[in-house]
Structures are given as C-alpha cells and as structure tokens.
Amino acid sequence: MVRGKSRQQEESIEDCVKRVFEESWLDPTILAGLANLIKDSVVSELKSALARNTEVIEKLEASLREKDERIASLERKLEDKQDALEQYQRRQNLRIFGIPENNNEDTDQIAIEVAAKSGST
C-alpha cells in the first residue's frame, strides 16, 4: 500500500524547489520578467481604476451643471416674482417731486396740502 511520498522524497522536492527559487532570483532575465509582469498588472489595475474614477467624475460634473442651471432658473423666477410683488405694493403710491424734505415731517399732510393747492380736492 502506497501512502504517498516518503520523507526522503519530500525533502528532495523541497530542496529542489529551494534551489530553483534561489537560482531564479539570481537570474536577471527571470527577475526582469517578473518585474515586467508586476508592472503590467499594476498599470492595468491603475488604468481600470482611473477609468472608473473618470466616469464617476464626469457624472458628478454633469449633475452639478444640471443643478447650477436649475438654481439659475429658480433665481430668475424668484427675481421676477419679487419684482411683480414690489410693483403690486407700489400700485397705489403717489410720488410728489419738487418739494423739499424736512426731518419729522408729516408726509400725509404735505400730500393733502399739495392736492388742495393743485385743486384736486
């Protein structure tokens, strides 16, 4: 009955692997090949991450532009509404020009006097 590798075979395989490993590290072509494989793998991963991040950034920029346009539109609408409300509040105001202003004067009384002098009352 074969129970697997004997102790001696395991040691010889281990020694063989160690020898191959040590010789591989001493061979510059193998080291250069490993370095190139690692470099290519890292570059590939970085390019992939960069592409994903670029896509996310472009989506965020588009979303920001849409929001900026929406804010500008709402600001214009708000300014128009404010102007309309101010015009509505001034619809019954009366402006009188050419009369000097004084501190603590009663503008209602002045308007009545001007109207009386102009013959409007």
CSV table of N, CA, C and O in Angstrom, one decimal:
chain,number,residue,atom,x,y,z
A,1,MET,N,0.8,-1.2,0.0
A,1,MET,CA,0.0,0.0,0.0
A,1,MET,C,0.9,1.3,0.0
A,1,MET,O,1.8,1.4,0.8
A,2,VAL,N,0.6,2.2,-1.0
A,2,VAL,CA,1.4,3.4,-1.1
A,2,VAL,C,0.7,4.5,-0.3
A,2,VAL,O,-0.4,4.8,-0.5
A,3,ARG,N,1.4,5.0,0.6
A,3,ARG,CA,0.9,6.1,1.4
A,3,ARG,C,1.2,7.5,1.0
A,3,ARG,O,1.0,8.4,1.6
A,4,GLY,N,1.8,7.6,-0.1
A,4,GLY,CA,2.2,8.9,-0.6
A,4,GLY,C,3.7,9.0,-0.7
A,4,GLY,O,4.4,8.0,-0.7
A,5,LYS,N,4.2,10.2,-0.7
A,5,LYS,CA,5.6,10.4,-0.8
A,5,LYS,C,6.3,10.1,0.5
A,5,LYS,O,5.8,10.4,1.6
A,6,SER,N,7.5,9.5,0.4
A,6,SER,CA,8.2,9.3,1.6
A,6,SER,C,8.9,10.5,2.1
A,6,SER,O,8.9,11.5,1.4
A,7,ARG,N,9.4,10.5,3.3
A,7,ARG,CA,10.0,11.6,3.9
A,7,ARG,C,11.2,12.1,3.1
A,7,ARG,O,11.4,13.3,2.9
A,8,GLN,N,12.0,11.2,2.6
A,8,GLN,CA,13.1,11.5,1.8
A,8,GLN,C,12.7,12.2,0.5
A,8,GLN,O,13.4,13.1,0.0
A,9,GLN,N,11.6,11.7,-0.2
A,9,GLN,CA,11.2,12.3,-1.4
A,9,GLN,C,10.7,13.8,-1.1
A,9,GLN,O,11.0,14.7,-1.9
A,10,GLU,N,10.0,14.0,0.0
A,10,GLU,CA,9.5,15.3,0.3
A,10,GLU,C,10.7,16.3,0.5
A,10,GLU,O,10.7,17.4,0.1
A,11,GLU,N,11.8,15.8,1.2
A,11,GLU,CA,12.9,16.7,1.4
A,11,GLU,C,13.6,17.0,0.1
A,11,GLU,O,14.1,18.1,-0.1
A,12,SER,N,13.7,16.0,-0.8
A,12,SER,CA,14.4,16.2,-2.0
A,12,SER,C,13.6,17.2,-2.9
A,12,SER,O,14.1,18.0,-3.6
A,13,ILE,N,12.2,17.1,-2.9
A,13,ILE,CA,11.4,18.0,-3.6
A,13,ILE,C,11.5,19.4,-3.0
A,13,ILE,O,11.7,20.4,-3.7
A,14,GLU,N,11.6,19.5,-1.7
A,14,GLU,CA,11.7,20.8,-1.0
A,14,GLU,C,13.1,21.4,-1.4
A,14,GLU,O,13.2,22.6,-1.7
A,15,ASP,N,14.1,20.6,-1.4
A,15,ASP,CA,15.4,21.1,-1.7
A,15,ASP,C,15.5,21.5,-3.2
A,15,ASP,O,16.1,22.6,-3.5
A,16,CYS,N,14.8,20.8,-4.0
A,16,CYS,CA,14.7,21.2,-5.5
A,16,CYS,C,14.0,22.5,-5.7
A,16,CYS,O,14.5,23.4,-6.4
A,17,VAL,N,12.9,22.7,-5.0
A,17,VAL,CA,12.2,23.9,-5.1
A,17,VAL,C,13.0,25.1,-4.5
A,17,VAL,O,13.1,26.2,-5.2
A,18,LYS,N,13.7,24.9,-3.4
A,18,LYS,CA,14.6,25.9,-2.9
A,18,LYS,C,15.7,26.3,-3.9
A,18,LYS,O,16.0,27.5,-4.1
A,19,ARG,N,16.3,25.3,-4.5
A,19,ARG,CA,17.3,25.5,-5.4
A,19,ARG,C,16.8,26.3,-6.6
A,19,ARG,O,17.4,27.3,-7.1
A,20,VAL,N,15.7,25.9,-7.2
A,20,VAL,CA,15.1,26.6,-8.3
A,20,VAL,C,14.7,28.0,-8.0
A,20,VAL,O,15.0,29.0,-8.7
A,21,PHE,N,14.2,28.2,-6.8
A,21,PHE,CA,13.8,29.6,-6.3
A,21,PHE,C,15.1,30.4,-6.2
A,21,PHE,O,15.1,31.6,-6.7
A,22,GLU,N,16.1,29.9,-5.5
A,22,GLU,CA,17.4,30.7,-5.4
A,22,GLU,C,18.0,31.0,-6.7
A,22,GLU,O,18.5,32.1,-6.9
A,23,GLU,N,18.0,30.0,-7.6
A,23,GLU,CA,18.6,30.3,-8.9
A,23,GLU,C,17.8,31.3,-9.7
A,23,GLU,O,18.4,32.1,-10.5
A,24,SER,N,16.5,31.2,-9.5
A,24,SER,CA,15.6,32.2,-10.3
A,24,SER,C,15.9,33.6,-9.8
A,24,SER,O,15.9,34.5,-10.7
A,25,TRP,N,16.2,33.8,-8.6
A,25,TRP,CA,16.4,35.2,-8.1
A,25,TRP,C,17.8,35.7,-8.5
A,25,TRP,O,18.0,36.9,-8.5
A,26,LEU,N,18.6,34.8,-8.8
A,26,LEU,CA,20.0,35.2,-9.3
A,26,LEU,C,20.0,35.5,-10.8
A,26,LEU,O,20.9,36.2,-11.3
A,27,ASP,N,19.0,35.0,-11.5
A,27,ASP,CA,19.0,35.2,-13.0
A,27,ASP,C,18.3,36.5,-13.3
A,27,ASP,O,17.1,36.7,-13.0
A,28,PRO,N,19.0,37.5,-13.9
A,28,PRO,CA,18.4,38.8,-14.2
A,28,PRO,C,17.3,38.8,-15.2
A,28,PRO,O,16.4,39.6,-15.1
A,29,THR,N,17.3,37.8,-16.1
A,29,THR,CA,16.2,37.8,-17.1
A,29,THR,C,14.9,37.3,-16.4
A,29,THR,O,13.8,37.8,-16.8
A,30,ILE,N,15.0,36.4,-15.5
A,30,ILE,CA,13.8,36.0,-14.7
A,30,ILE,C,13.3,37.2,-13.9
A,30,ILE,O,12.1,37.4,-13.8
A,31,LEU,N,14.2,37.8,-13.2
A,31,LEU,CA,13.8,39.0,-12.4
A,31,LEU,C,13.2,40.1,-13.2
A,31,LEU,O,12.2,40.7,-12.9
A,32,ALA,N,13.7,40.3,-14.4
A,32,ALA,CA,13.2,41.3,-15.3
A,32,ALA,C,11.8,40.9,-15.8
A,32,ALA,O,10.9,41.8,-15.9
A,33,GLY,N,11.6,39.7,-16.1
A,33,GLY,CA,10.3,39.2,-16.5
A,33,GLY,C,9.3,39.3,-15.4
A,33,GLY,O,8.2,39.7,-15.6
A,34,LEU,N,9.7,39.0,-14.2
A,34,LEU,CA,8.8,39.1,-13.0
A,34,LEU,C,8.4,40.6,-12.8
A,34,LEU,O,7.3,41.0,-12.6
A,35,ALA,N,9.4,41.5,-12.9
A,35,ALA,CA,9.2,42.9,-12.8
A,35,ALA,C,8.2,43.4,-13.8
A,35,ALA,O,7.3,44.2,-13.5
A,36,ASN,N,8.4,43.0,-15.0
A,36,ASN,CA,7.5,43.4,-16.1
A,36,ASN,C,6.1,42.9,-15.9
A,36,ASN,O,5.1,43.6,-16.1
A,37,LEU,N,6.0,41.7,-15.4
A,37,LEU,CA,4.6,41.1,-15.1
A,37,LEU,C,3.9,41.9,-14.0
A,37,LEU,O,2.8,42.3,-14.1
A,38,ILE,N,4.7,42.2,-13.0
A,38,ILE,CA,4.1,43.0,-11.9
A,38,ILE,C,3.8,44.4,-12.4
A,38,ILE,O,2.7,44.9,-12.1
A,39,LYS,N,4.7,45.0,-13.1
A,39,LYS,CA,4.4,46.4,-13.6
A,39,LYS,C,3.2,46.4,-14.5
A,39,LYS,O,2.3,47.2,-14.4
A,40,ASP,N,3.1,45.4,-15.4
A,40,ASP,CA,1.9,45.4,-16.3
A,40,ASP,C,0.6,45.2,-15.5
A,40,ASP,O,-0.4,45.8,-15.8
A,41,SER,N,0.7,44.4,-14.5
A,41,SER,CA,-0.5,44.1,-13.7
A,41,SER,C,-0.9,45.4,-12.9
A,41,SER,O,-2.1,45.8,-12.9
A,42,VAL,N,0.1,46.1,-12.4
A,42,VAL,CA,-0.2,47.3,-11.6
A,42,VAL,C,-0.7,48.4,-12.6
A,42,VAL,O,-1.7,49.1,-12.3
A,43,VAL,N,-0.1,48.5,-13.7
A,43,VAL,CA,-0.5,49.5,-14.7
A,43,VAL,C,-2.0,49.3,-15.2
A,43,VAL,O,-2.8,50.2,-15.3
A,44,SER,N,-2.3,48.0,-15.4
A,44,SER,CA,-3.6,47.6,-15.8
A,44,SER,C,-4.6,48.0,-14.7
A,44,SER,O,-5.7,48.5,-15.1
A,45,GLU,N,-4.3,47.7,-13.5
A,45,GLU,CA,-5.2,48.0,-12.4
A,45,GLU,C,-5.4,49.5,-12.2
A,45,GLU,O,-6.5,50.0,-12.0
A,46,LEU,N,-4.3,50.2,-12.4
A,46,LEU,CA,-4.4,51.7,-12.3
A,46,LEU,C,-5.2,52.3,-13.4
A,46,LEU,O,-6.0,53.2,-13.2
A,47,LYS,N,-5.1,51.8,-14.6
A,47,LYS,CA,-5.8,52.3,-15.7
A,47,LYS,C,-7.3,52.0,-15.5
A,47,LYS,O,-8.2,52.9,-15.8
A,48,SER,N,-7.6,50.8,-15.0
A,48,SER,CA,-9.0,50.5,-14.7
A,48,SER,C,-9.6,51.4,-13.7
A,48,SER,O,-10.7,51.9,-13.8
A,49,ALA,N,-8.9,51.6,-12.6
A,49,ALA,CA,-9.4,52.5,-11.5
A,49,ALA,C,-9.5,53.9,-12.0
A,49,ALA,O,-10.5,54.6,-11.7
A,50,LEU,N,-8.6,54.4,-12.9
A,50,LEU,CA,-8.6,55.7,-13.4
A,50,LEU,C,-9.9,55.9,-14.3
A,50,LEU,O,-10.6,56.9,-14.2
A,51,ALA,N,-10.2,54.9,-15.1
A,51,ALA,CA,-11.3,54.9,-16.0
A,51,ALA,C,-12.6,55.0,-15.2
A,51,ALA,O,-13.5,55.7,-15.5
A,52,ARG,N,-12.7,54.2,-14.1
A,52,ARG,CA,-13.9,54.2,-13.2
A,52,ARG,C,-14.0,55.5,-12.6
A,52,ARG,O,-15.1,56.1,-12.5
A,53,ASN,N,-12.9,56.1,-12.1
A,53,ASN,CA,-13.0,57.4,-11.4
A,53,ASN,C,-13.3,58.5,-12.3
A,53,ASN,O,-14.1,59.4,-12.0
A,54,THR,N,-12.8,58.4,-13.6
A,54,THR,CA,-13.1,59.4,-14.6
A,54,THR,C,-14.6,59.4,-14.9
A,54,THR,O,-15.2,60.5,-15.0
A,55,GLU,N,-15.2,58.2,-15.0
A,55,GLU,CA,-16.6,58.1,-15.3
A,55,GLU,C,-17.4,58.7,-14.2
A,55,GLU,O,-18.4,59.4,-14.4
A,56,VAL,N,-17.1,58.4,-12.9
A,56,VAL,CA,-17.8,59.0,-11.8
A,56,VAL,C,-17.7,60.5,-11.8
A,56,VAL,O,-18.7,61.2,-11.6
A,57,ILE,N,-16.5,61.0,-12.0
A,57,ILE,CA,-16.3,62.5,-12.0
A,57,ILE,C,-17.1,63.1,-13.1
A,57,ILE,O,-17.7,64.2,-12.9
A,58,GLU,N,-17.2,62.5,-14.3
A,58,GLU,CA,-18.0,63.1,-15.4
A,58,GLU,C,-19.4,63.1,-15.0
A,58,GLU,O,-20.1,64.1,-15.3
A,59,LYS,N,-19.9,62.0,-14.4
A,59,LYS,CA,-21.3,62.0,-14.0
A,59,LYS,C,-21.6,63.1,-12.9
A,59,LYS,O,-22.6,63.8,-13.0
A,60,LEU,N,-20.7,63.3,-12.0
A,60,LEU,CA,-20.9,64.3,-11.0
A,60,LEU,C,-20.8,65.7,-11.6
A,60,LEU,O,-21.6,66.6,-11.2
A,61,GLU,N,-19.9,65.9,-12.5
A,61,GLU,CA,-19.9,67.2,-13.2
A,61,GLU,C,-21.2,67.5,-13.9
A,61,GLU,O,-21.7,68.6,-13.9
A,62,ALA,N,-21.7,66.5,-14.6
A,62,ALA,CA,-23.0,66.7,-15.3
A,62,ALA,C,-24.1,67.0,-14.4
A,62,ALA,O,-24.9,67.9,-14.6
A,63,SER,N,-24.1,66.3,-13.3
A,63,SER,CA,-25.1,66.5,-12.2
A,63,SER,C,-25.0,68.0,-11.7
A,63,SER,O,-26.0,68.7,-11.5
A,64,LEU,N,-23.8,68.4,-11.4
A,64,LEU,CA,-23.5,69.7,-10.9
A,64,LEU,C,-24.0,70.8,-11.9
A,64,LEU,O,-24.6,71.8,-11.5
A,65,ARG,N,-23.7,70.6,-13.2
A,65,ARG,CA,-24.1,71.5,-14.2
A,65,ARG,C,-25.6,71.6,-14.2
A,65,ARG,O,-26.2,72.7,-14.3
A,66,GLU,N,-26.3,70.5,-14.2
A,66,GLU,CA,-27.8,70.5,-14.2
A,66,GLU,C,-28.3,71.3,-12.9
A,66,GLU,O,-29.3,72.1,-13.1
A,67,LYS,N,-27.7,71.0,-11.8
A,67,LYS,CA,-28.2,71.7,-10.6
A,67,LYS,C,-27.9,73.2,-10.7
A,67,LYS,O,-28.7,74.0,-10.2
A,68,ASP,N,-26.7,73.6,-11.2
A,68,ASP,CA,-26.4,75.0,-11.4
A,68,ASP,C,-27.4,75.7,-12.3
A,68,ASP,O,-27.9,76.8,-12.1
A,69,GLU,N,-27.8,75.0,-13.4
A,69,GLU,CA,-28.8,75.6,-14.3
A,69,GLU,C,-30.2,75.7,-13.6
A,69,GLU,O,-30.9,76.7,-13.8
A,70,ARG,N,-30.5,74.7,-12.8
A,70,ARG,CA,-31.8,74.7,-12.1
A,70,ARG,C,-31.8,75.9,-11.1
A,70,ARG,O,-32.8,76.6,-11.0
A,71,ILE,N,-30.7,76.1,-10.4
A,71,ILE,CA,-30.6,77.2,-9.4
A,71,ILE,C,-30.7,78.5,-10.1
A,71,ILE,O,-31.4,79.4,-9.7
A,72,ALA,N,-30.0,78.7,-11.3
A,72,ALA,CA,-30.1,79.9,-12.0
A,72,ALA,C,-31.5,80.2,-12.5
A,72,ALA,O,-32.0,81.3,-12.4
A,73,SER,N,-32.2,79.2,-13.0
A,73,SER,CA,-33.6,79.3,-13.4
A,73,SER,C,-34.5,79.7,-12.2
A,73,SER,O,-35.3,80.6,-12.4
A,74,LEU,N,-34.3,79.1,-11.1
A,74,LEU,CA,-35.1,79.4,-9.9
A,74,LEU,C,-34.8,80.8,-9.4
A,74,LEU,O,-35.7,81.6,-9.0
A,75,GLU,N,-33.6,81.3,-9.5
A,75,GLU,CA,-33.2,82.6,-9.1
A,75,GLU,C,-33.9,83.6,-10.0
A,75,GLU,O,-34.4,84.7,-9.6
A,76,ARG,N,-33.9,83.4,-11.3
A,76,ARG,CA,-34.6,84.3,-12.3
A,76,ARG,C,-36.1,84.4,-12.0
A,76,ARG,O,-36.7,85.5,-11.9
A,77,LYS,N,-36.7,83.2,-11.7
A,77,LYS,CA,-38.1,83.2,-11.4
A,77,LYS,C,-38.4,84.0,-10.1
A,77,LYS,O,-39.4,84.7,-10.0
A,78,LEU,N,-37.5,83.8,-9.1
A,78,LEU,CA,-37.7,84.5,-7.8
A,78,LEU,C,-37.6,86.0,-8.0
A,78,LEU,O,-38.3,86.7,-7.4
A,79,GLU,N,-36.6,86.4,-8.8
A,79,GLU,CA,-36.4,87.8,-9.1
A,79,GLU,C,-37.7,88.4,-9.8
A,79,GLU,O,-38.1,89.5,-9.4
A,80,ASP,N,-38.2,87.7,-10.7
A,80,ASP,CA,-39.4,88.1,-11.4
A,80,ASP,C,-40.6,88.2,-10.5
A,80,ASP,O,-41.4,89.2,-10.5
A,81,LYS,N,-40.7,87.2,-9.6
A,81,LYS,CA,-41.8,87.3,-8.6
A,81,LYS,C,-41.7,88.4,-7.7
A,81,LYS,O,-42.6,89.1,-7.3
A,82,GLN,N,-40.4,88.6,-7.2
A,82,GLN,CA,-40.2,89.8,-6.3
A,82,GLN,C,-40.5,91.1,-6.9
A,82,GLN,O,-41.1,92.0,-6.3
A,83,ASP,N,-40.1,91.2,-8.2
A,83,ASP,CA,-40.4,92.5,-8.9
A,83,ASP,C,-41.9,92.7,-9.1
A,83,ASP,O,-42.4,93.8,-8.9
A,84,ALA,N,-42.6,91.6,-9.4
A,84,ALA,CA,-44.1,91.7,-9.5
A,84,ALA,C,-44.7,92.1,-8.2
A,84,ALA,O,-45.6,93.0,-8.2
A,85,LEU,N,-44.2,91.5,-7.1
A,85,LEU,CA,-44.8,91.9,-5.8
A,85,LEU,C,-44.5,93.3,-5.4
A,85,LEU,O,-45.3,94.0,-4.9
A,86,GLU,N,-43.3,93.8,-5.7
A,86,GLU,CA,-42.9,95.2,-5.4
A,86,GLU,C,-43.8,96.1,-6.3
A,86,GLU,O,-44.2,97.2,-5.8
A,87,GLN,N,-44.0,95.8,-7.5
A,87,GLN,CA,-44.8,96.6,-8.4
A,87,GLN,C,-46.3,96.7,-7.8
A,87,GLN,O,-46.9,97.7,-7.8
A,88,TYR,N,-46.8,95.5,-7.4
A,88,TYR,CA,-48.1,95.4,-6.8
A,88,TYR,C,-48.2,96.3,-5.6
A,88,TYR,O,-49.2,97.0,-5.4
A,89,GLN,N,-47.2,96.3,-4.7
A,89,GLN,CA,-47.2,97.1,-3.5
A,89,GLN,C,-47.2,98.6,-3.8
A,89,GLN,O,-47.7,99.3,-3.0
A,90,ARG,N,-46.6,99.0,-4.9
A,90,ARG,CA,-46.4,100.4,-5.2
A,90,ARG,C,-47.6,100.9,-6.1
A,90,ARG,O,-47.6,102.1,-6.4
A,91,ARG,N,-48.6,100.1,-6.4
A,91,ARG,CA,-49.6,100.5,-7.3
A,91,ARG,C,-50.5,101.6,-6.9
A,91,ARG,O,-51.0,102.4,-7.7
A,92,GLN,N,-50.6,101.8,-5.6
A,92,GLN,CA,-51.4,102.9,-5.1
A,92,GLN,C,-50.5,104.0,-4.4
A,92,GLN,O,-51.1,104.9,-3.7
A,93,ASN,N,-49.3,104.0,-4.6
A,93,ASN,CA,-48.4,105.0,-4.1
A,93,ASN,C,-48.4,106.3,-5.0
A,93,ASN,O,-48.6,106.2,-6.2
A,94,LEU,N,-48.2,107.4,-4.3
A,94,LEU,CA,-48.2,108.7,-5.0
A,94,LEU,C,-46.8,109.3,-4.8
A,94,LEU,O,-46.4,109.4,-3.6
A,95,ARG,N,-46.2,109.7,-5.8
A,95,ARG,CA,-44.9,110.4,-5.7
A,95,ARG,C,-45.1,111.9,-6.0
A,95,ARG,O,-45.7,112.2,-7.0
A,96,ILE,N,-44.5,112.7,-5.2
A,96,ILE,CA,-44.6,114.1,-5.4
A,96,ILE,C,-43.1,114.6,-5.4
A,96,ILE,O,-42.3,114.4,-4.5
A,97,PHE,N,-42.8,115.3,-6.5
A,97,PHE,CA,-41.5,115.8,-6.8
A,97,PHE,C,-41.5,117.3,-6.6
A,97,PHE,O,-42.5,118.0,-6.8
A,98,GLY,N,-40.3,117.9,-6.3
A,98,GLY,CA,-40.2,119.3,-6.2
A,98,GLY,C,-40.5,119.9,-4.8
A,98,GLY,O,-40.4,121.2,-4.7
A,99,ILE,N,-40.7,119.2,-3.8
A,99,ILE,CA,-41.0,119.7,-2.5
A,99,ILE,C,-39.8,119.3,-1.6
A,99,ILE,O,-39.5,118.1,-1.5
A,100,PRO,N,-39.2,120.2,-1.0
A,100,PRO,CA,-38.0,119.9,-0.1
A,100,PRO,C,-38.4,119.0,1.0
A,100,PRO,O,-39.5,119.1,1.6
A,101,GLU,N,-37.5,118.1,1.4
A,101,GLU,CA,-37.8,117.2,2.6
A,101,GLU,C,-37.3,117.8,3.8
A,101,GLU,O,-36.2,118.4,3.8
A,102,ASN,N,-38.0,117.6,4.9
A,102,ASN,CA,-37.5,118.1,6.3
A,102,ASN,C,-37.6,116.9,7.2
A,102,ASN,O,-38.4,116.0,7.0
A,103,ASN,N,-36.9,117.0,8.3
A,103,ASN,CA,-36.9,115.9,9.3
A,103,ASN,C,-38.3,116.0,10.1
A,103,ASN,O,-38.8,117.1,10.3
A,104,ASN,N,-38.8,114.9,10.5
A,104,ASN,CA,-40.0,114.8,11.3
A,104,ASN,C,-41.2,115.5,10.6
A,104,ASN,O,-42.1,116.1,11.3
A,105,GLU,N,-41.3,115.4,9.3
A,105,GLU,CA,-42.5,116.0,8.6
A,105,GLU,C,-43.6,114.9,8.4
A,105,GLU,O,-43.3,113.8,8.4
A,106,ASP,N,-44.8,115.4,8.3
A,106,ASP,CA,-45.9,114.5,8.1
A,106,ASP,C,-46.2,114.5,6.6
A,106,ASP,O,-46.8,115.4,6.0
A,107,THR,N,-45.8,113.4,6.0
A,107,THR,CA,-45.9,113.3,4.5
A,107,THR,C,-47.3,113.2,4.1
A,107,THR,O,-47.7,113.7,3.0
A,108,ASP,N,-48.2,112.6,4.9
A,108,ASP,CA,-49.6,112.6,4.5
A,108,ASP,C,-50.2,114.0,4.5
A,108,ASP,O,-50.9,114.4,3.5
A,109,GLN,N,-49.8,114.8,5.4
A,109,GLN,CA,-50.3,116.2,5.5
A,109,GLN,C,-49.8,117.0,4.3
A,109,GLN,O,-50.5,117.8,3.7
A,110,ILE,N,-48.5,116.8,3.9
A,110,ILE,CA,-48.0,117.5,2.8
A,110,ILE,C,-48.7,117.1,1.5
A,110,ILE,O,-49.0,118.0,0.7
A,111,ALA,N,-49.0,115.8,1.3
A,111,ALA,CA,-49.7,115.4,0.1
A,111,ALA,C,-51.1,116.0,0.1
A,111,ALA,O,-51.5,116.4,-1.0
A,112,ILE,N,-51.8,116.1,1.2
A,112,ILE,CA,-53.1,116.8,1.2
A,112,ILE,C,-53.0,118.2,0.8
A,112,ILE,O,-53.8,118.8,0.0
A,113,GLU,N,-52.0,118.9,1.4
A,113,GLU,CA,-51.8,120.3,1.0
A,113,GLU,C,-51.5,120.5,-0.5
A,113,GLU,O,-52.0,121.5,-1.1
A,114,VAL,N,-50.6,119.7,-1.0
A,114,VAL,CA,-50.3,119.8,-2.4
A,114,VAL,C,-51.5,119.5,-3.3
A,114,VAL,O,-51.8,120.2,-4.2
A,115,ALA,N,-52.3,118.6,-2.9
A,115,ALA,CA,-53.6,118.3,-3.6
A,115,ALA,C,-54.5,119.4,-3.6
A,115,ALA,O,-55.2,119.8,-4.5
A,116,ALA,N,-54.6,120.0,-2.4
A,116,ALA,CA,-55.5,121.2,-2.2
A,116,ALA,C,-55.1,122.4,-3.0
A,116,ALA,O,-55.9,123.0,-3.7
A,117,LYS,N,-53.8,122.6,-3.1
A,117,LYS,CA,-53.2,123.7,-3.9
A,117,LYS,C,-53.4,123.5,-5.4
A,117,LYS,O,-53.5,124.4,-6.1
A,118,SER,N,-53.4,122.2,-5.8
A,118,SER,CA,-53.5,121.9,-7.2
A,118,SER,C,-54.9,121.8,-7.6
A,118,SER,O,-55.2,121.7,-8.8
A,119,GLY,N,-55.8,121.9,-6.7
A,119,GLY,CA,-57.3,121.9,-7.0
A,119,GLY,C,-57.8,120.5,-7.2
A,119,GLY,O,-58.9,120.3,-7.8
A,120,SER,N,-57.1,119.5,-6.7
A,120,SER,CA,-57.6,118.1,-6.8
A,120,SER,C,-58.6,117.7,-5.8
A,120,SER,O,-59.2,116.6,-5.9
A,121,THR,N,-58.7,118.4,-4.7
A,121,THR,CA,-59.7,118.0,-3.6
A,121,THR,C,-60.9,118.8,-3.6
A,121,THR,O,-61.1,119.9,-4.1
